[in-house]
């Protein structure tokens, strides 16, 4: 239906055929003709001449009249526009087709202004051309493996690097938009950071392209991570302060447990990055606002690794007992999860009521969840000298150590809270639901001073189980990957989550485990890198499918449902280990590529980064409007440490990272090993 005001039609009034007016007109025309006939020939000629003269004058003056008329029309439209603008309204004149600034992808104008108002404002600055790059992202991708150059080799042509301008007061920076990627996101950082970095670092010449391009200066990668963190924090602070997650596009927040997950996850990252002001305001929130006395169900695993782990590591870094007190509080409130017949914990705990329960649909818990909380609770026992936490958690490990249903050290994905036994046996993966079981075997062994041999045995056996059952190579490029086993059949798919494995294998080899663990780490690291490099956005999908016999010349396929990227950390986590243990700068370059692509495809102009729905479409990566807490807790922290030249900053010989990237100290030798009760 049309609204009453809307009149998109022309009104015609037809005369009545019986109307008297019609007959009267005919009579009038007949009498005019009679009068014309009665005029003399001279009179008729004079009248005709006069009419012809007027007609010619009219034709000659037509263009200027038209222009004047046009000017009047335009001016009134503009005046209307300004007037409406002053009132905060933006009318669209009838028939107006907005022109897109150069570089804007068609379709952007379709985005509703409430979703991305920046795009539609007429005042948006014109977009300068993006800086010339030696390896433009559009060239990335299938079918051949990408042998990618260093991103530090980005070339900035003359006149294109001034993306940070001072405003007239010389104070605040006025940022210029560089380019749009897809519908809702902006690449504002890449060049901007180069400019920032240019002021700081020396010049390095690029031999290959020096004929065509000016020398560029090395980018300060560490500063780039700080800048990315600040940008993410800006969004969190503005739209989600004290809440669990930022929804950066809708400029609001998401709640999971209502515990300020992003803020707590990010505490130690801010400390490590040296962001003192940000840390101080977050600490104040913990001091004055954070309360665990809440009638809320939380997931035992997630709140242990993010909240307990985050508070413990922040306590270690700062030695501020505020964080230890809060850690004790949440730790004790999670204990009811263990009130089960088997002592295998339930997945969910109400931290206010002190009750726990499994998910509604099952009495099973996932193996990764119940076996990846020990690093944190063991540390809590050590710090508080209260053995209750460690006893319960150690029980799980002992129990799983002797449990039936493993296959060459590989564990099924579920364990029952009543029987304490594996269920739904027959499926084995290093991905979701099992991943951190393997990670924590090694890391507990390291945390405890390499004394708990059952942990080491289980770890070594599991890695052999991976080799024997899950390891394959792709066609045509012979990438090594870890598949999944389902009832004896190998499914050649690998979660991005599995990319923690190269780093863990390297950590083991660094600590004296077999050298072939390092060889496997090198191969798997290459595969994880290719999961990024072969995608059009340079960002990995959530799940990759590998070709064993390629018919299309590609090693990696991605199913439509698996094309998302959640800003996950596992690959950059492994890159940190690989760089620290090999000193090979290619790992830093791979990490830098990833950061650049996060900036290109996931950065939201008003603050924050968003997970995306399609890593294969650089024009529309389909932002999902969510910044996971682990982006600040893990991804940016690992990137910062990867680029930092200070290997003593969270030394891998002094700390183990929990599975949420919170560093916990390796116990000093005098204190190492089991707690007194277990020794
Ligand atoms: C994090 O919460 C942890 O790293 C966990 O072990 C796996 N999933 C996310 C990150 O991807």
PDB file of N, CA, C and O in Angstrom, residues 500-546:
ATOM      1  N   UNK A 500      47.170 -25.702  16.669  1.00  0.00           N
ATOM      2  CA  UNK A 500      47.967 -25.573  17.907  1.00  0.00           C
ATOM      3  C   UNK A 500      49.097 -26.601  17.883  1.00  0.00           C
ATOM      4  O   UNK A 500      50.109 -26.450  18.574  1.00  0.00           O
ATOM      5  N   UNK A 501      48.928 -27.678  17.108  1.00  0.00           N
ATOM      6  CA  UNK A 501      49.814 -28.838  17.223  1.00  0.00           C
ATOM      7  C   UNK A 501      51.267 -28.566  16.821  1.00  0.00           C
ATOM      8  O   UNK A 501      52.182 -29.009  17.532  1.00  0.00           O
ATOM      9  N   UNK A 502      51.528 -27.862  15.726  1.00  0.00           N
ATOM     10  CA  UNK A 502      52.945 -27.607  15.422  1.00  0.00           C
ATOM     11  C   UNK A 502      53.672 -26.951  16.588  1.00  0.00           C
ATOM     12  O   UNK A 502      54.805 -27.339  16.920  1.00  0.00           O
ATOM     13  N   UNK A 503      53.039 -25.989  17.213  1.00  0.00           N
ATOM     14  CA  UNK A 503      53.678 -25.302  18.342  1.00  0.00           C
ATOM     15  C   UNK A 503      53.911 -26.239  19.516  1.00  0.00           C
ATOM     16  O   UNK A 503      54.982 -26.215  20.145  1.00  0.00           O
ATOM     17  N   UNK A 504      52.935 -27.062  19.808  1.00  0.00           N
ATOM     18  CA  UNK A 504      53.068 -27.992  20.936  1.00  0.00           C
ATOM     19  C   UNK A 504      54.168 -29.021  20.650  1.00  0.00           C
ATOM     20  O   UNK A 504      54.992 -29.331  21.524  1.00  0.00           O
ATOM     21  N   UNK A 505      54.186 -29.536  19.422  1.00  0.00           N
ATOM     22  CA  UNK A 505      55.247 -30.492  19.052  1.00  0.00           C
ATOM     23  C   UNK A 505      56.629 -29.845  19.171  1.00  0.00           C
ATOM     24  O   UNK A 505      57.578 -30.456  19.677  1.00  0.00           O
ATOM     25  N   UNK A 506      56.733 -28.615  18.729  1.00  0.00           N
ATOM     26  CA  UNK A 506      58.025 -27.911  18.800  1.00  0.00           C
ATOM     27  C   UNK A 506      58.427 -27.693  20.260  1.00  0.00           C
ATOM     28  O   UNK A 506      59.604 -27.830  20.617  1.00  0.00           O
ATOM     29  N   UNK A 507      57.458 -27.388  21.092  1.00  0.00           N
ATOM     30  CA  UNK A 507      57.748 -27.178  22.512  1.00  0.00           C
ATOM     31  C   UNK A 507      58.277 -28.465  23.150  1.00  0.00           C
ATOM     32  O   UNK A 507      59.233 -28.449  23.932  1.00  0.00           O
ATOM     33  N   UNK A 508      57.665 -29.580  22.763  1.00  0.00           N
ATOM     34  CA  UNK A 508      58.130 -30.874  23.280  1.00  0.00           C
ATOM     35  C   UNK A 508      59.551 -31.158  22.823  1.00  0.00           C
ATOM     36  O   UNK A 508      60.422 -31.536  23.626  1.00  0.00           O
ATOM     37  N   UNK A 509      59.795 -30.963  21.515  1.00  0.00           N
ATOM     38  CA  UNK A 509      61.138 -31.231  20.989  1.00  0.00           C
ATOM     39  C   UNK A 509      62.169 -30.335  21.676  1.00  0.00           C
ATOM     40  O   UNK A 509      63.278 -30.778  22.001  1.00  0.00           O
ATOM     41  N   UNK A 510      61.801 -29.106  21.914  1.00  0.00           N
ATOM     42  CA  UNK A 510      62.700 -28.168  22.606  1.00  0.00           C
ATOM     43  C   UNK A 510      63.027 -28.673  24.019  1.00  0.00           C
ATOM     44  O   UNK A 510      64.085 -28.382  24.566  1.00  0.00           O
ATOM     45  N   UNK A 511      62.117 -29.444  24.581  1.00  0.00           N
ATOM     46  CA  UNK A 511      62.309 -29.958  25.938  1.00  0.00           C
ATOM     47  C   UNK A 511      62.810 -31.399  25.947  1.00  0.00           C
ATOM     48  O   UNK A 511      62.569 -32.154  26.893  1.00  0.00           O
ATOM     49  N   UNK A 512      63.453 -31.805  24.864  1.00  0.00           N
ATOM     50  CA  UNK A 512      64.137 -33.091  24.851  1.00  0.00           C
ATOM     51  C   UNK A 512      63.352 -34.250  24.275  1.00  0.00           C
ATOM     52  O   UNK A 512      63.834 -35.387  24.276  1.00  0.00           O
ATOM     53  N   UNK A 513      62.142 -34.009  23.770  1.00  0.00           N
ATOM     54  CA  UNK A 513      61.396 -35.114  23.146  1.00  0.00           C
ATOM     55  C   UNK A 513      61.956 -35.361  21.741  1.00  0.00           C
ATOM     56  O   UNK A 513      62.720 -34.552  21.225  1.00  0.00           O
ATOM     57  N   UNK A 514      61.599 -36.502  21.115  1.00  0.00           N
ATOM     58  CA  UNK A 514      62.260 -36.914  19.868  1.00  0.00           C
ATOM     59  C   UNK A 514      62.328 -35.822  18.799  1.00  0.00           C
ATOM     60  O   UNK A 514      61.395 -35.050  18.623  1.00  0.00           O
ATOM     61  N   UNK A 515      63.440 -35.817  18.096  1.00  0.00           N
ATOM     62  CA  UNK A 515      63.664 -34.793  17.064  1.00  0.00           C
ATOM     63  C   UNK A 515      62.622 -34.892  15.955  1.00  0.00           C
ATOM     64  O   UNK A 515      62.304 -33.885  15.309  1.00  0.00           O
ATOM     65  N   UNK A 516      62.070 -36.094  15.734  1.00  0.00           N
ATOM     66  CA  UNK A 516      61.083 -36.177  14.645  1.00  0.00           C
ATOM     67  C   UNK A 516      59.792 -35.431  15.001  1.00  0.00           C
ATOM     68  O   UNK A 516      58.978 -35.144  14.128  1.00  0.00           O
ATOM     69  N   UNK A 517      59.617 -35.102  16.268  1.00  0.00           N
ATOM     70  CA  UNK A 517      58.476 -34.234  16.604  1.00  0.00           C
ATOM     71  C   UNK A 517      58.656 -32.861  15.959  1.00  0.00           C
ATOM     72  O   UNK A 517      57.697 -32.240  15.524  1.00  0.00           O
ATOM     73  N   UNK A 518      59.907 -32.412  15.938  1.00  0.00           N
ATOM     74  CA  UNK A 518      60.166 -31.102  15.331  1.00  0.00           C
ATOM     75  C   UNK A 518      59.969 -31.179  13.817  1.00  0.00           C
ATOM     76  O   UNK A 518      59.452 -30.226  13.205  1.00  0.00           O
ATOM     77  N   UNK A 519      60.372 -32.287  13.224  1.00  0.00           N
ATOM     78  CA  UNK A 519      60.168 -32.428  11.768  1.00  0.00           C
ATOM     79  C   UNK A 519      58.684 -32.358  11.420  1.00  0.00           C
ATOM     80  O   UNK A 519      58.271 -31.700  10.470  1.00  0.00           O
ATOM     81  N   UNK A 520      57.896 -33.052  12.250  1.00  0.00           N
ATOM     82  CA  UNK A 520      56.447 -33.026  12.015  1.00  0.00           C
ATOM     83  C   UNK A 520      55.898 -31.612  12.234  1.00  0.00           C
ATOM     84  O   UNK A 520      55.028 -31.143  11.481  1.00  0.00           O
ATOM     85  N   UNK A 521      56.434 -30.942  13.250  1.00  0.00           N
ATOM     86  CA  UNK A 521      55.993 -29.563  13.521  1.00  0.00           C
ATOM     87  C   UNK A 521      56.242 -28.667  12.306  1.00  0.00           C
ATOM     88  O   UNK A 521      55.379 -27.870  11.917  1.00  0.00           O
ATOM     89  N   UNK A 522      57.423 -28.814  11.697  1.00  0.00           N
ATOM     90  CA  UNK A 522      57.758 -27.984  10.525  1.00  0.00           C
ATOM     91  C   UNK A 522      56.767 -28.216   9.385  1.00  0.00           C
ATOM     92  O   UNK A 522      56.303 -27.284   8.731  1.00  0.00           O
ATOM     93  N   UNK A 523      56.429 -29.492   9.176  1.00  0.00           N
ATOM     94  CA  UNK A 523      55.506 -29.823   8.074  1.00  0.00           C
ATOM     95  C   UNK A 523      54.096 -29.288   8.347  1.00  0.00           C
ATOM     96  O   UNK A 523      53.448 -28.716   7.475  1.00  0.00           O
ATOM     97  N   UNK A 524      53.650 -29.501   9.581  1.00  0.00           N
ATOM     98  CA  UNK A 524      52.287 -29.058   9.898  1.00  0.00           C
ATOM     99  C   UNK A 524      52.174 -27.533   9.905  1.00  0.00           C
ATOM    100  O   UNK A 524      51.135 -26.971   9.571  1.00  0.00           O
ATOM    101  N   UNK A 525      53.269 -26.896  10.285  1.00  0.00           N
ATOM    102  CA  UNK A 525      53.255 -25.425  10.278  1.00  0.00           C
ATOM    103  C   UNK A 525      53.067 -24.902   8.866  1.00  0.00           C
ATOM    104  O   UNK A 525      52.329 -23.949   8.623  1.00  0.00           O
ATOM    105  N   UNK A 526      53.737 -25.562   7.919  1.00  0.00           N
ATOM    106  CA  UNK A 526      53.583 -25.178   6.505  1.00  0.00           C
ATOM    107  C   UNK A 526      52.114 -25.343   6.082  1.00  0.00           C
ATOM    108  O   UNK A 526      51.548 -24.488   5.395  1.00  0.00           O
ATOM    109  N   UNK A 527      51.506 -26.445   6.498  1.00  0.00           N
ATOM    110  CA  UNK A 527      50.111 -26.688   6.117  1.00  0.00           C
ATOM    111  C   UNK A 527      49.196 -25.607   6.690  1.00  0.00           C
ATOM    112  O   UNK A 527      48.319 -25.084   5.995  1.00  0.00           O
ATOM    113  N   UNK A 528      49.403 -25.292   7.970  1.00  0.00           N
ATOM    114  CA  UNK A 528      48.554 -24.262   8.589  1.00  0.00           C
ATOM    115  C   UNK A 528      48.750 -22.920   7.885  1.00  0.00           C
ATOM    116  O   UNK A 528      47.799 -22.168   7.676  1.00  0.00           O
ATOM    117  N   UNK A 529      49.964 -22.636   7.502  1.00  0.00           N
ATOM    118  CA  UNK A 529      50.224 -21.410   6.743  1.00  0.00           C
ATOM    119  C   UNK A 529      49.454 -21.441   5.423  1.00  0.00           C
ATOM    120  O   UNK A 529      48.837 -20.456   5.015  1.00  0.00           O
ATOM    121  N   UNK A 530      49.486 -22.583   4.749  1.00  0.00           N
ATOM    122  CA  UNK A 530      48.784 -22.682   3.459  1.00  0.00           C
ATOM    123  C   UNK A 530      47.271 -22.551   3.622  1.00  0.00           C
ATOM    124  O   UNK A 530      46.578 -22.112   2.702  1.00  0.00           O
ATOM    125  N   UNK A 531      46.765 -22.938   4.790  1.00  0.00           N
ATOM    126  CA  UNK A 531      45.323 -22.770   5.023  1.00  0.00           C
ATOM    127  C   UNK A 531      44.943 -21.286   4.985  1.00  0.00           C
ATOM    128  O   UNK A 531      43.801 -20.935   4.720  1.00  0.00           O
ATOM    129  N   UNK A 532      45.889 -20.426   5.271  1.00  0.00           N
ATOM    130  CA  UNK A 532      45.661 -18.983   5.135  1.00  0.00           C
ATOM    131  C   UNK A 532      46.003 -18.526   3.718  1.00  0.00           C
ATOM    132  O   UNK A 532      45.224 -17.864   3.053  1.00  0.00           O
ATOM    133  N   UNK A 533      47.207 -18.900   3.284  1.00  0.00           N
ATOM    134  CA  UNK A 533      47.754 -18.320   2.049  1.00  0.00           C
ATOM    135  C   UNK A 533      46.938 -18.694   0.816  1.00  0.00           C
ATOM    136  O   UNK A 533      46.905 -17.940  -0.154  1.00  0.00           O
ATOM    137  N   UNK A 534      46.280 -19.839   0.844  1.00  0.00           N
ATOM    138  CA  UNK A 534      45.531 -20.250  -0.342  1.00  0.00           C
ATOM    139  C   UNK A 534      44.114 -19.682  -0.392  1.00  0.00           C
ATOM    140  O   UNK A 534      43.391 -19.907  -1.352  1.00  0.00           O
ATOM    141  N   UNK A 535      43.715 -18.984   0.631  1.00  0.00           N
ATOM    142  CA  UNK A 535      42.383 -18.380   0.614  1.00  0.00           C
ATOM    143  C   UNK A 535      42.460 -16.972   0.000  1.00  0.00           C
ATOM    144  O   UNK A 535      43.467 -16.280   0.155  1.00  0.00           O
ATOM    145  N   UNK A 536      41.411 -16.551  -0.618  1.00  0.00           N
ATOM    146  CA  UNK A 536      41.402 -15.259  -1.310  1.00  0.00           C
ATOM    147  C   UNK A 536      41.576 -14.080  -0.349  1.00  0.00           C
ATOM    148  O   UNK A 536      42.069 -13.023  -0.724  1.00  0.00           O
ATOM    149  N   UNK A 537      41.143 -14.240   0.875  1.00  0.00           N
ATOM    150  CA  UNK A 537      41.337 -13.164   1.862  1.00  0.00           C
ATOM    151  C   UNK A 537      42.639 -13.323   2.625  1.00  0.00           C
ATOM    152  O   UNK A 537      42.993 -12.454   3.423  1.00  0.00           O
ATOM    153  N   UNK A 538      43.339 -14.458   2.412  1.00  0.00           N
ATOM    154  CA  UNK A 538      44.543 -14.713   3.193  1.00  0.00           C
ATOM    155  C   UNK A 538      44.223 -15.084   4.629  1.00  0.00           C
ATOM    156  O   UNK A 538      45.110 -15.064   5.486  1.00  0.00           O
ATOM    157  N   UNK A 539      42.972 -15.443   4.890  1.00  0.00           N
ATOM    158  CA  UNK A 539      42.582 -15.866   6.239  1.00  0.00           C
ATOM    159  C   UNK A 539      42.032 -17.283   6.165  1.00  0.00           C
ATOM    160  O   UNK A 539      41.305 -17.635   5.233  1.00  0.00           O
ATOM    161  N   UNK A 540      42.366 -18.070   7.166  1.00  0.00           N
ATOM    162  CA  UNK A 540      42.000 -19.486   7.127  1.00  0.00           C
ATOM    163  C   UNK A 540      40.513 -19.702   7.366  1.00  0.00           C
ATOM    164  O   UNK A 540      39.891 -18.979   8.138  1.00  0.00           O
ATOM    165  N   UNK A 541      39.972 -20.747   6.738  1.00  0.00           N
ATOM    166  CA  UNK A 541      38.601 -21.141   7.106  1.00  0.00           C
ATOM    167  C   UNK A 541      38.621 -21.896   8.437  1.00  0.00           C
ATOM    168  O   UNK A 541      39.682 -22.328   8.896  1.00  0.00           O
ATOM    169  N   UNK A 542      37.462 -22.101   9.001  1.00  0.00           N
ATOM    170  CA  UNK A 542      37.348 -22.851  10.262  1.00  0.00           C
ATOM    171  C   UNK A 542      37.752 -24.312  10.057  1.00  0.00           C
ATOM    172  O   UNK A 542      38.397 -24.910  10.906  1.00  0.00           O
ATOM    173  N   UNK A 543      37.393 -24.854   8.912  1.00  0.00           N
ATOM    174  CA  UNK A 543      37.721 -26.263   8.618  1.00  0.00           C
ATOM    175  C   UNK A 543      38.215 -26.357   7.172  1.00  0.00           C
ATOM    176  O   UNK A 543      37.617 -25.764   6.268  1.00  0.00           O
ATOM    177  N   UNK A 544      39.293 -27.100   6.988  1.00  0.00           N
ATOM    178  CA  UNK A 544      39.820 -27.313   5.631  1.00  0.00           C
ATOM    179  C   UNK A 544      39.630 -28.778   5.256  1.00  0.00           C
ATOM    180  O   UNK A 544      39.796 -29.664   6.096  1.00  0.00           O
ATOM    181  N   UNK A 545      39.285 -29.008   4.019  1.00  0.00           N
ATOM    182  CA  UNK A 545      39.204 -30.375   3.484  1.00  0.00           C
ATOM    183  C   UNK A 545      40.371 -30.562   2.528  1.00  0.00           C
ATOM    184  O   UNK A 545      40.561 -29.752   1.619  1.00  0.00           O
ATOM    185  N   UNK A 546      41.114 -31.623   2.764  1.00  0.00           N
ATOM    186  CA  UNK A 546      42.334 -31.826   1.983  1.00  0.00           C
ATOM    187  C   UNK A 546      42.111 -32.890   0.919  1.00  0.00           C
ATOM    188  O   UNK A 546      41.432 -33.896   1.156  1.00  0.00           O
TER     189      UNK A 546
END
